[in-house]
CSV table of C-alpha atoms in Angstrom, one decimal:
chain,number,residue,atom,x,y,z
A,29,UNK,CA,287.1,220.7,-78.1
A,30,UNK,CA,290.6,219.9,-77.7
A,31,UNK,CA,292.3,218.7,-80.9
A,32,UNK,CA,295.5,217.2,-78.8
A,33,UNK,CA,295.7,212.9,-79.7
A,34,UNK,CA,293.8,211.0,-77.6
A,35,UNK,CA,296.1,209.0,-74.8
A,36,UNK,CA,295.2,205.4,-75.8
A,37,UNK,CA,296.7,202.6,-72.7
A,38,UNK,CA,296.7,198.6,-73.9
A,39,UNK,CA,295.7,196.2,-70.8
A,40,UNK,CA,297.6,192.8,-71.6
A,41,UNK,CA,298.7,189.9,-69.6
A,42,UNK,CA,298.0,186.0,-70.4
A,43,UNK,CA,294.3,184.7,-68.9
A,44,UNK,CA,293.7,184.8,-65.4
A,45,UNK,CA,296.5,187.8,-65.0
A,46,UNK,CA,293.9,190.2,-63.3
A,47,UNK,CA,293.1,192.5,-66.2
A,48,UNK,CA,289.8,192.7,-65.4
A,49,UNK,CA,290.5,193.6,-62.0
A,50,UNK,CA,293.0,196.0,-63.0
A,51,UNK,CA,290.3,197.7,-65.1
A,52,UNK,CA,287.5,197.5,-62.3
A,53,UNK,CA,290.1,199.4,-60.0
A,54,UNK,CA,290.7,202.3,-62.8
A,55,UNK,CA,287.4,203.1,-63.6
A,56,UNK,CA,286.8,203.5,-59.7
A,57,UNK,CA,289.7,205.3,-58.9
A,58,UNK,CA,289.6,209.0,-58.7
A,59,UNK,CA,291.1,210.3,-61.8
A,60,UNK,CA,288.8,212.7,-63.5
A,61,UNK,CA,289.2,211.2,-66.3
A,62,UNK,CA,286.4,210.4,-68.7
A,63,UNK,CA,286.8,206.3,-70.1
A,64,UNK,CA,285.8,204.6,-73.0
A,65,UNK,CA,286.6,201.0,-72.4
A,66,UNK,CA,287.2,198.6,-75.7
A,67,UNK,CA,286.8,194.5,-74.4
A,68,UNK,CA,288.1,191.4,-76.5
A,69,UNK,CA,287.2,188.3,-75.3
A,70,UNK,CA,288.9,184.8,-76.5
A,71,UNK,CA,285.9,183.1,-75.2
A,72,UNK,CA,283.1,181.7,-77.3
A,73,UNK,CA,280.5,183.7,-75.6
A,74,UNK,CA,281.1,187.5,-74.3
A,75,UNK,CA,280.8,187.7,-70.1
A,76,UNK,CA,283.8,190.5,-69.8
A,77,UNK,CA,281.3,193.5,-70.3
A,78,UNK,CA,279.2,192.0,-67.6
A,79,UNK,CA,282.1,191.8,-65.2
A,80,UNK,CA,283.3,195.1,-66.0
A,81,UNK,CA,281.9,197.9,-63.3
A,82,UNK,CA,279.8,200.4,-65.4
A,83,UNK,CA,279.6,203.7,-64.2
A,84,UNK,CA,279.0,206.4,-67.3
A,85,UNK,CA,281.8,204.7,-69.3
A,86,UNK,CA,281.2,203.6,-72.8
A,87,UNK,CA,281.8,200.1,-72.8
A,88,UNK,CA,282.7,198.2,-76.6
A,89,UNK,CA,283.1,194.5,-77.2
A,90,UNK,CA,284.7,192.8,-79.8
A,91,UNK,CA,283.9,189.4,-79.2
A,92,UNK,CA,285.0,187.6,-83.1
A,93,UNK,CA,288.2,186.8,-82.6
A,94,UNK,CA,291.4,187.8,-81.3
A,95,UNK,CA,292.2,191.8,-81.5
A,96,UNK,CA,296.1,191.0,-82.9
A,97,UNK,CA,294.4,188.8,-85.3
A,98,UNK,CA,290.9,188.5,-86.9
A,99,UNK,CA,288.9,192.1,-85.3
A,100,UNK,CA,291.8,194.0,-85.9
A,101,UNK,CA,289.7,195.9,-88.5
A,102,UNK,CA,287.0,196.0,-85.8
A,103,UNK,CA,290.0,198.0,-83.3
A,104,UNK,CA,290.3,200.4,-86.6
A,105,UNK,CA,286.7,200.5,-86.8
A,106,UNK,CA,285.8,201.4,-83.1
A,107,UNK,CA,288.8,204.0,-82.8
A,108,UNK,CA,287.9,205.9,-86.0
A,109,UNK,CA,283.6,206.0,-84.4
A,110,UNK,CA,284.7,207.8,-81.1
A,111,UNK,CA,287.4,209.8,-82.5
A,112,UNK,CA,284.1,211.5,-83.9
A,113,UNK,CA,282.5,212.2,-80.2
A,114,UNK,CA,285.8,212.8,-78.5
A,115,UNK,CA,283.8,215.3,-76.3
A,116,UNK,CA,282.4,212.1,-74.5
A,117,UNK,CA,285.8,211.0,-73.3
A,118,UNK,CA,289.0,211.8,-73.2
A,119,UNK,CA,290.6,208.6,-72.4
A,120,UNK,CA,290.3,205.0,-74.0
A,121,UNK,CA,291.7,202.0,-72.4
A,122,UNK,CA,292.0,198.4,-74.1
A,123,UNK,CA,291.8,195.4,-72.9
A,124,UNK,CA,292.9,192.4,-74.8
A,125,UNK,CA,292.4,188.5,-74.8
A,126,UNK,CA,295.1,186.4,-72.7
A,127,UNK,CA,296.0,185.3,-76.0
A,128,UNK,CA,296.7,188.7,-77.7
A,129,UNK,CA,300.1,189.2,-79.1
A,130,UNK,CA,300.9,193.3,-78.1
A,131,UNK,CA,302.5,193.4,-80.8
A,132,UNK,CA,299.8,194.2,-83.8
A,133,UNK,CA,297.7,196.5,-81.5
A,134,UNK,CA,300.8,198.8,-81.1
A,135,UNK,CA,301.1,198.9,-85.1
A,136,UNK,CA,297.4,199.8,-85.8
A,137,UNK,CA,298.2,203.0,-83.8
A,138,UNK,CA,301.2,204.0,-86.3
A,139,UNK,CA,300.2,202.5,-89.9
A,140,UNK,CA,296.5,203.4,-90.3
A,141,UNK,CA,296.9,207.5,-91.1
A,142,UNK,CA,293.0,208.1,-88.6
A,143,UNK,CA,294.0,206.2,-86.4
A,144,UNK,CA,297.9,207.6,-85.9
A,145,UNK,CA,296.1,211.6,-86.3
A,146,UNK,CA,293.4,210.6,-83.8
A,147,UNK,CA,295.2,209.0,-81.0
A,148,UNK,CA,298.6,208.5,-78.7
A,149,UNK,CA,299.4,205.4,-77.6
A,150,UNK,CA,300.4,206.0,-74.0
A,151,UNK,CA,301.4,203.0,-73.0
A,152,UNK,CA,301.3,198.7,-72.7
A,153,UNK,CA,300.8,197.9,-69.2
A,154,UNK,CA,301.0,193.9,-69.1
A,155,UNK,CA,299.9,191.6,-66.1
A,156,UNK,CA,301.6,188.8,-65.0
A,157,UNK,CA,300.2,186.0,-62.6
A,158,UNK,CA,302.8,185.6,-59.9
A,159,UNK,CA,301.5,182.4,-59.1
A,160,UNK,CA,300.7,180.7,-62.4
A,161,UNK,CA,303.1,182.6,-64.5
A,162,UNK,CA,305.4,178.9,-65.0
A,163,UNK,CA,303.1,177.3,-66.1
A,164,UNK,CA,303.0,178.8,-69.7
A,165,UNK,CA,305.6,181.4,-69.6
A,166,UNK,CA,308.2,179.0,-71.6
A,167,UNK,CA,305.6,177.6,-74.0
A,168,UNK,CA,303.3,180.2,-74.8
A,169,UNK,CA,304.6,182.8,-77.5
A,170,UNK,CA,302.5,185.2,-76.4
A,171,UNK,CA,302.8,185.5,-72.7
A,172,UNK,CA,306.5,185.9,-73.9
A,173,UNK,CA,305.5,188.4,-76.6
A,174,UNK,CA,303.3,190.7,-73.9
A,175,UNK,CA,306.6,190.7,-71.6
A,176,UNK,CA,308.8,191.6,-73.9
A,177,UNK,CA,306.4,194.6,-75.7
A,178,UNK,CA,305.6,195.9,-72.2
A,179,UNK,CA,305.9,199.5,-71.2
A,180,UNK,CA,305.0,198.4,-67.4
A,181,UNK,CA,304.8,195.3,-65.8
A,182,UNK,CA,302.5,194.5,-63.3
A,183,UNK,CA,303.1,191.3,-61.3
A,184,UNK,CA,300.3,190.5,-59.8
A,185,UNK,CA,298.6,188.4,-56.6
A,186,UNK,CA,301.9,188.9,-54.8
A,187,UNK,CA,300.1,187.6,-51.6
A,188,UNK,CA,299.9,183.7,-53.3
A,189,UNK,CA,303.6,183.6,-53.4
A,190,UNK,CA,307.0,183.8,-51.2
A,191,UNK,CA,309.7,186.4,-52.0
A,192,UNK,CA,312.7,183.6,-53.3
A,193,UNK,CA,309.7,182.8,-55.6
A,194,UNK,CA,309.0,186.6,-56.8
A,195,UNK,CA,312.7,186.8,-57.3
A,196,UNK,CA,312.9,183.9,-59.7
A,197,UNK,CA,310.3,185.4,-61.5
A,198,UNK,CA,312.2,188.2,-61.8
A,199,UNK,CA,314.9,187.6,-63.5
A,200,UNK,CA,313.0,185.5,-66.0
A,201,UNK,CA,311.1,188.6,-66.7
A,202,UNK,CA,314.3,190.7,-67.2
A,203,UNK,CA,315.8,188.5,-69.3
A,204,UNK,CA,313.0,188.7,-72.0
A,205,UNK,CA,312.6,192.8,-70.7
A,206,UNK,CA,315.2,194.0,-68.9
A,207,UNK,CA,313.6,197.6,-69.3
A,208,UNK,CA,310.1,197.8,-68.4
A,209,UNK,CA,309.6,199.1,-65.0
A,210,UNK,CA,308.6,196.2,-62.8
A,211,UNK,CA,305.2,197.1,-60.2
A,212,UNK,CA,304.4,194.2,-57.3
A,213,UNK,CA,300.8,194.4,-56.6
A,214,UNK,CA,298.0,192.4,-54.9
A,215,UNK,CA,294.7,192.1,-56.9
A,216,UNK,CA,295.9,194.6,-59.1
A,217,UNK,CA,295.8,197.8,-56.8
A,218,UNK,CA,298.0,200.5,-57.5
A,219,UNK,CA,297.9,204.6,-57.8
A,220,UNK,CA,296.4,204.6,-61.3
A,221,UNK,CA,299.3,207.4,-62.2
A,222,UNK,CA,301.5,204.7,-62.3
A,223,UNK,CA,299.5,203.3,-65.6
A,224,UNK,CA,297.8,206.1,-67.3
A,225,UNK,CA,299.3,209.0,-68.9
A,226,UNK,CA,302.7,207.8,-68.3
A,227,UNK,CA,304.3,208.5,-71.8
A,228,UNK,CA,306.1,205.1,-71.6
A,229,UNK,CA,305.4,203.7,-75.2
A,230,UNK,CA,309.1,204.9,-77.2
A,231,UNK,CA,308.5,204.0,-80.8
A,232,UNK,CA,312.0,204.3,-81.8
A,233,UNK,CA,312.8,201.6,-78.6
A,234,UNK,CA,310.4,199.6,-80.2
A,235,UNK,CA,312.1,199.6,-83.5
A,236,UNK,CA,315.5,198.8,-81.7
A,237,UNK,CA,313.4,196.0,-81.2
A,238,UNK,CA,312.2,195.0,-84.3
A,239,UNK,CA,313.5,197.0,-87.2
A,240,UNK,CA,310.1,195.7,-88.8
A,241,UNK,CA,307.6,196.7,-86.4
A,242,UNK,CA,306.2,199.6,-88.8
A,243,UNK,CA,306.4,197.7,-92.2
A,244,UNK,CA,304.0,194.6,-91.6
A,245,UNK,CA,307.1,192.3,-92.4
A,246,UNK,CA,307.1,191.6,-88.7
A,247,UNK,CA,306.8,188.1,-86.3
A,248,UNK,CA,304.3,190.9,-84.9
A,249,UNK,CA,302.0,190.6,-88.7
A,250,UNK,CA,298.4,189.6,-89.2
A,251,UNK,CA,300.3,187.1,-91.5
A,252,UNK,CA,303.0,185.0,-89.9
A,253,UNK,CA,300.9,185.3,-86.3
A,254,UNK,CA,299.1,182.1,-85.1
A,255,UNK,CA,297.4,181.1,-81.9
A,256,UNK,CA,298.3,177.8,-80.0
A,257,UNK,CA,295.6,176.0,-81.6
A,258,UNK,CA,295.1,173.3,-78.7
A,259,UNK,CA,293.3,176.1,-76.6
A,260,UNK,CA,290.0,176.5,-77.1
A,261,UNK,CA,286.8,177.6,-74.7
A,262,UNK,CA,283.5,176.2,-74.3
A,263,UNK,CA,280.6,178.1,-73.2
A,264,UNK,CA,277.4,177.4,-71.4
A,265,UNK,CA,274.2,179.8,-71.4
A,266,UNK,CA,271.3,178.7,-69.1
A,267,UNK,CA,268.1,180.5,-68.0
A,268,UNK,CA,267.1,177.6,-65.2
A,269,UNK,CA,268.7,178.2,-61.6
A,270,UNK,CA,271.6,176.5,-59.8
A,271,UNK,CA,271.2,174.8,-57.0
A,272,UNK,CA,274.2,176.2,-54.9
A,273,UNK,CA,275.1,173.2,-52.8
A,274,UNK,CA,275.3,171.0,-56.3
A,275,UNK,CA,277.0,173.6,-57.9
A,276,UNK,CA,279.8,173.8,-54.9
A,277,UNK,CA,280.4,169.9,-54.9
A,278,UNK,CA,281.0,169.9,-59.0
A,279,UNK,CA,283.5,172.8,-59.1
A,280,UNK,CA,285.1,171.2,-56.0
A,281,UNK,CA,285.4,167.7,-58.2
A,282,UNK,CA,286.1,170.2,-61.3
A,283,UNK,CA,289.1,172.0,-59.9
A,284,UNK,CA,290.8,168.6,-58.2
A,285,UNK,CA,290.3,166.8,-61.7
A,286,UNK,CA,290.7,169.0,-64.3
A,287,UNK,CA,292.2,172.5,-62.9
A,288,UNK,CA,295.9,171.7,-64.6
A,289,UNK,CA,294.1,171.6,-68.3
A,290,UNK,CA,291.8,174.8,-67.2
A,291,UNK,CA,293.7,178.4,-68.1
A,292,UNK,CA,290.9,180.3,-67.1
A,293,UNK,CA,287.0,180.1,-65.9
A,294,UNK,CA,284.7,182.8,-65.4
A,295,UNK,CA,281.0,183.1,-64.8
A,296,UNK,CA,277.7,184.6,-63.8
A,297,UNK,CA,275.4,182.5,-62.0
A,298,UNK,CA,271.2,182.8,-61.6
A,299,UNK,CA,271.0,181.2,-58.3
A,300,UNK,CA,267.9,179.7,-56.8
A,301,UNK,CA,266.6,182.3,-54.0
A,302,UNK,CA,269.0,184.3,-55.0
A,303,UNK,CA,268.2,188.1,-56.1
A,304,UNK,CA,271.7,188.7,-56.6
A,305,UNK,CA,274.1,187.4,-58.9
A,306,UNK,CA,276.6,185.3,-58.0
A,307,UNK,CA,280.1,186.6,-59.7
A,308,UNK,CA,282.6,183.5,-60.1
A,309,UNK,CA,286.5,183.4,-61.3
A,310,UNK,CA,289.2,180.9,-61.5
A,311,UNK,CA,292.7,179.9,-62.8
A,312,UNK,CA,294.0,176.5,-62.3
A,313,UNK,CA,293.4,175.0,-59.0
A,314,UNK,CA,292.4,178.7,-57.4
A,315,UNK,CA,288.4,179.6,-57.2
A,316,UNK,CA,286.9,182.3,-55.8
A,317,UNK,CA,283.2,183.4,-56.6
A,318,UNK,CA,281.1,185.9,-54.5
A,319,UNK,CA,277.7,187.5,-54.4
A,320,UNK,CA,277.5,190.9,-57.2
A,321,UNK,CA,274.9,193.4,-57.5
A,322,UNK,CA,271.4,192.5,-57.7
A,323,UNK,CA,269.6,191.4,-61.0
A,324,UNK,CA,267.9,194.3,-62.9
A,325,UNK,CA,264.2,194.1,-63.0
A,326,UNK,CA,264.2,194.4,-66.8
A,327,UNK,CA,267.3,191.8,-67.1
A,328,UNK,CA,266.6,187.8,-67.9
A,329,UNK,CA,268.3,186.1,-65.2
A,330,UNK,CA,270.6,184.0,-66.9
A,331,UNK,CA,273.6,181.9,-66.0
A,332,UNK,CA,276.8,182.6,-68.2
A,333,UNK,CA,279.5,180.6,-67.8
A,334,UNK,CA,283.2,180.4,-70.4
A,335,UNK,CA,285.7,178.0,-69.7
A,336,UNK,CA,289.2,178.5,-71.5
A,337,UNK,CA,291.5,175.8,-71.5
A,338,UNK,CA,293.7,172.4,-73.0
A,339,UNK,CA,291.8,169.5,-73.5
A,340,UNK,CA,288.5,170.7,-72.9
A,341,UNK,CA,285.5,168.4,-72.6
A,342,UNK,CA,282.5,170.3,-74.0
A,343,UNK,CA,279.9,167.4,-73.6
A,344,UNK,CA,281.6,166.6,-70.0
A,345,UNK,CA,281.1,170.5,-68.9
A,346,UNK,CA,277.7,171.0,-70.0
A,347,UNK,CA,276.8,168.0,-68.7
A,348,UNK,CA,277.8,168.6,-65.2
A,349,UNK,CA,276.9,172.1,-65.1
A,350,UNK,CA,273.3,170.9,-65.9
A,351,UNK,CA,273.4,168.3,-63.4
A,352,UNK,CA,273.4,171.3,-61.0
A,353,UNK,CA,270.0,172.8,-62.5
A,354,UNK,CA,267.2,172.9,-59.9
């Protein structure tokens, strides 16, 4: 059993990015490599493992709190439990919230002593939305904070936007990183040696940085680090089918009205008639939703839905979901 650190990459990107995606496409690429996948979800109820493409990867959720912030010790935690069956995998990707701060999950790999012996951080790969990135890249701390801690940058749905827009983005990205090799890519497709085992993460660039990235006296520490406390998710668990037609006219009314306060949406459906499920995503005004794999015989066909957003209105969402109930 090979006694060499275990190559550790950190999937970031604010919500809606195509983290997800990007994941999906790694685990079905043909690397050889054997994945354990670690999932934090800001949302109120867990759906990310469900949307995740399970082949013989080990698949852990932490679904608390935020990994910069309150599961932190749960990332300690996880890392220490399969640095003891390291002959399962030999890989470990992790994906954080939209909210996450990069910051903090670097640190854990350099001040806790199992966790530095055990693994390597190889790299931060951060996603940005081409077409959504304006609206929160000057007033979310965090979007800014997984730019500037990025080892790669990924910008991503390059087919929802024109090249003088691409450009502008740019240079706003260079000016909070001008080093971080910049990727353009469509639904997050690349050649997966462009993300993994690249070496990219320099801790001494990182100090150059911030001189106090290693003592906890950081804007990176569990302390002084806050979330924007106006964003919030609501989520809906229901067991009764949709009726697909109602369903389509109350996202279509959804989107119109309320897709500037709505980050991110994301859901599994139980459709009437349906024996498959029915996979749906959405940032903003953009929704796309598609028929997935069928349900498992031994599965309860539930509907999952988690909407993340400003202004949410929990009684108004449940309420109009349910008004789509057969």
């Amino acid at each position: 059993m090979s006694t060499q650190p275990i190559p550790v990459t950190v999937l970031t990107g604010f919500l809606g990015a195509g983290k997800t995606t990007l994941l999906n496409h790694i685990l079905t690429a043909k690397h050889g490599r054997r994945i354990a996948v670690i999932e934090n979800e800001f949302g109120e109820l867990g759906i990310d493992n469900e949307l995740v493409i399970q082949a013989d990867e080990e698949i852990f959720e932490m679904n608390n709190g935020c990994i910069c912030c309150t599961v932190r010790g749960d990332l300690i935690r996880i890392l220490s439990s399969l640095a003891k069956r390291r002959d399962k995998f030999d890989y470990v990707l992790v994906e954080t919230t939209g909210l996450a701060d990069p910051g903090p999950v670097a640190q854990t790999f350099f001040v806790d002593e199992d966790v530095k012996a055990g693994y390597r951080l190889d790299g931060i790969i951060t996603l940005v939305d081409a077409k959504h990135a304006w609206l929160h890249l000057e007033e979310s701390r965090e979007f800014q904070e997984q730019i500037a801690f990025a080892d790669r940058i990924l910008i991503n749905k390059m087919d929802l936007v024109g090249p003088a827009d691409v450009e502008r983005l740019e240079r706003r990205i260079r000016s909070i990183n001008p080093f971080a090799p910049l990727l353009r890519v469509e639904r997050a497709a690349l050649d997966v040696a462009q993300v993994l085992d690249v070496h990219a993460f320099d801790l001494d660039a990182k100090l150059d940085l911030d001189p106090g990235f290693l003592d906890g006296g950081t804007d990176h520490s569990h302390a002084d680090h806050t979330h924007d406390q106006s964003v919030s998710s609501v989520g809906i668990s229901e067991s009764r089918p949709v009726d697909d037609t109602k369903l389509n006219e109350w996202m279509s009314q959804l989107v119109q009205k309320k897709g500037q306060d709505i980050f991110r949406m994301k859901g599994i459906l139980n459709v009437l008639n349906q024996p498959r499920r029915f996979v749906f995503h959405g940032v903003h005004m953009q929704f796309e939703g598609k028929l997935d794999r069928e349900w498992k015989n031994d599965q309860e066909r539930r509907s999952t839905l988690i909407f993340i957003g400003r202004n949410l209105d929990r009684v108004e969402l449940n309420a109009g979901f349910r008004g789509c109930l057969v």
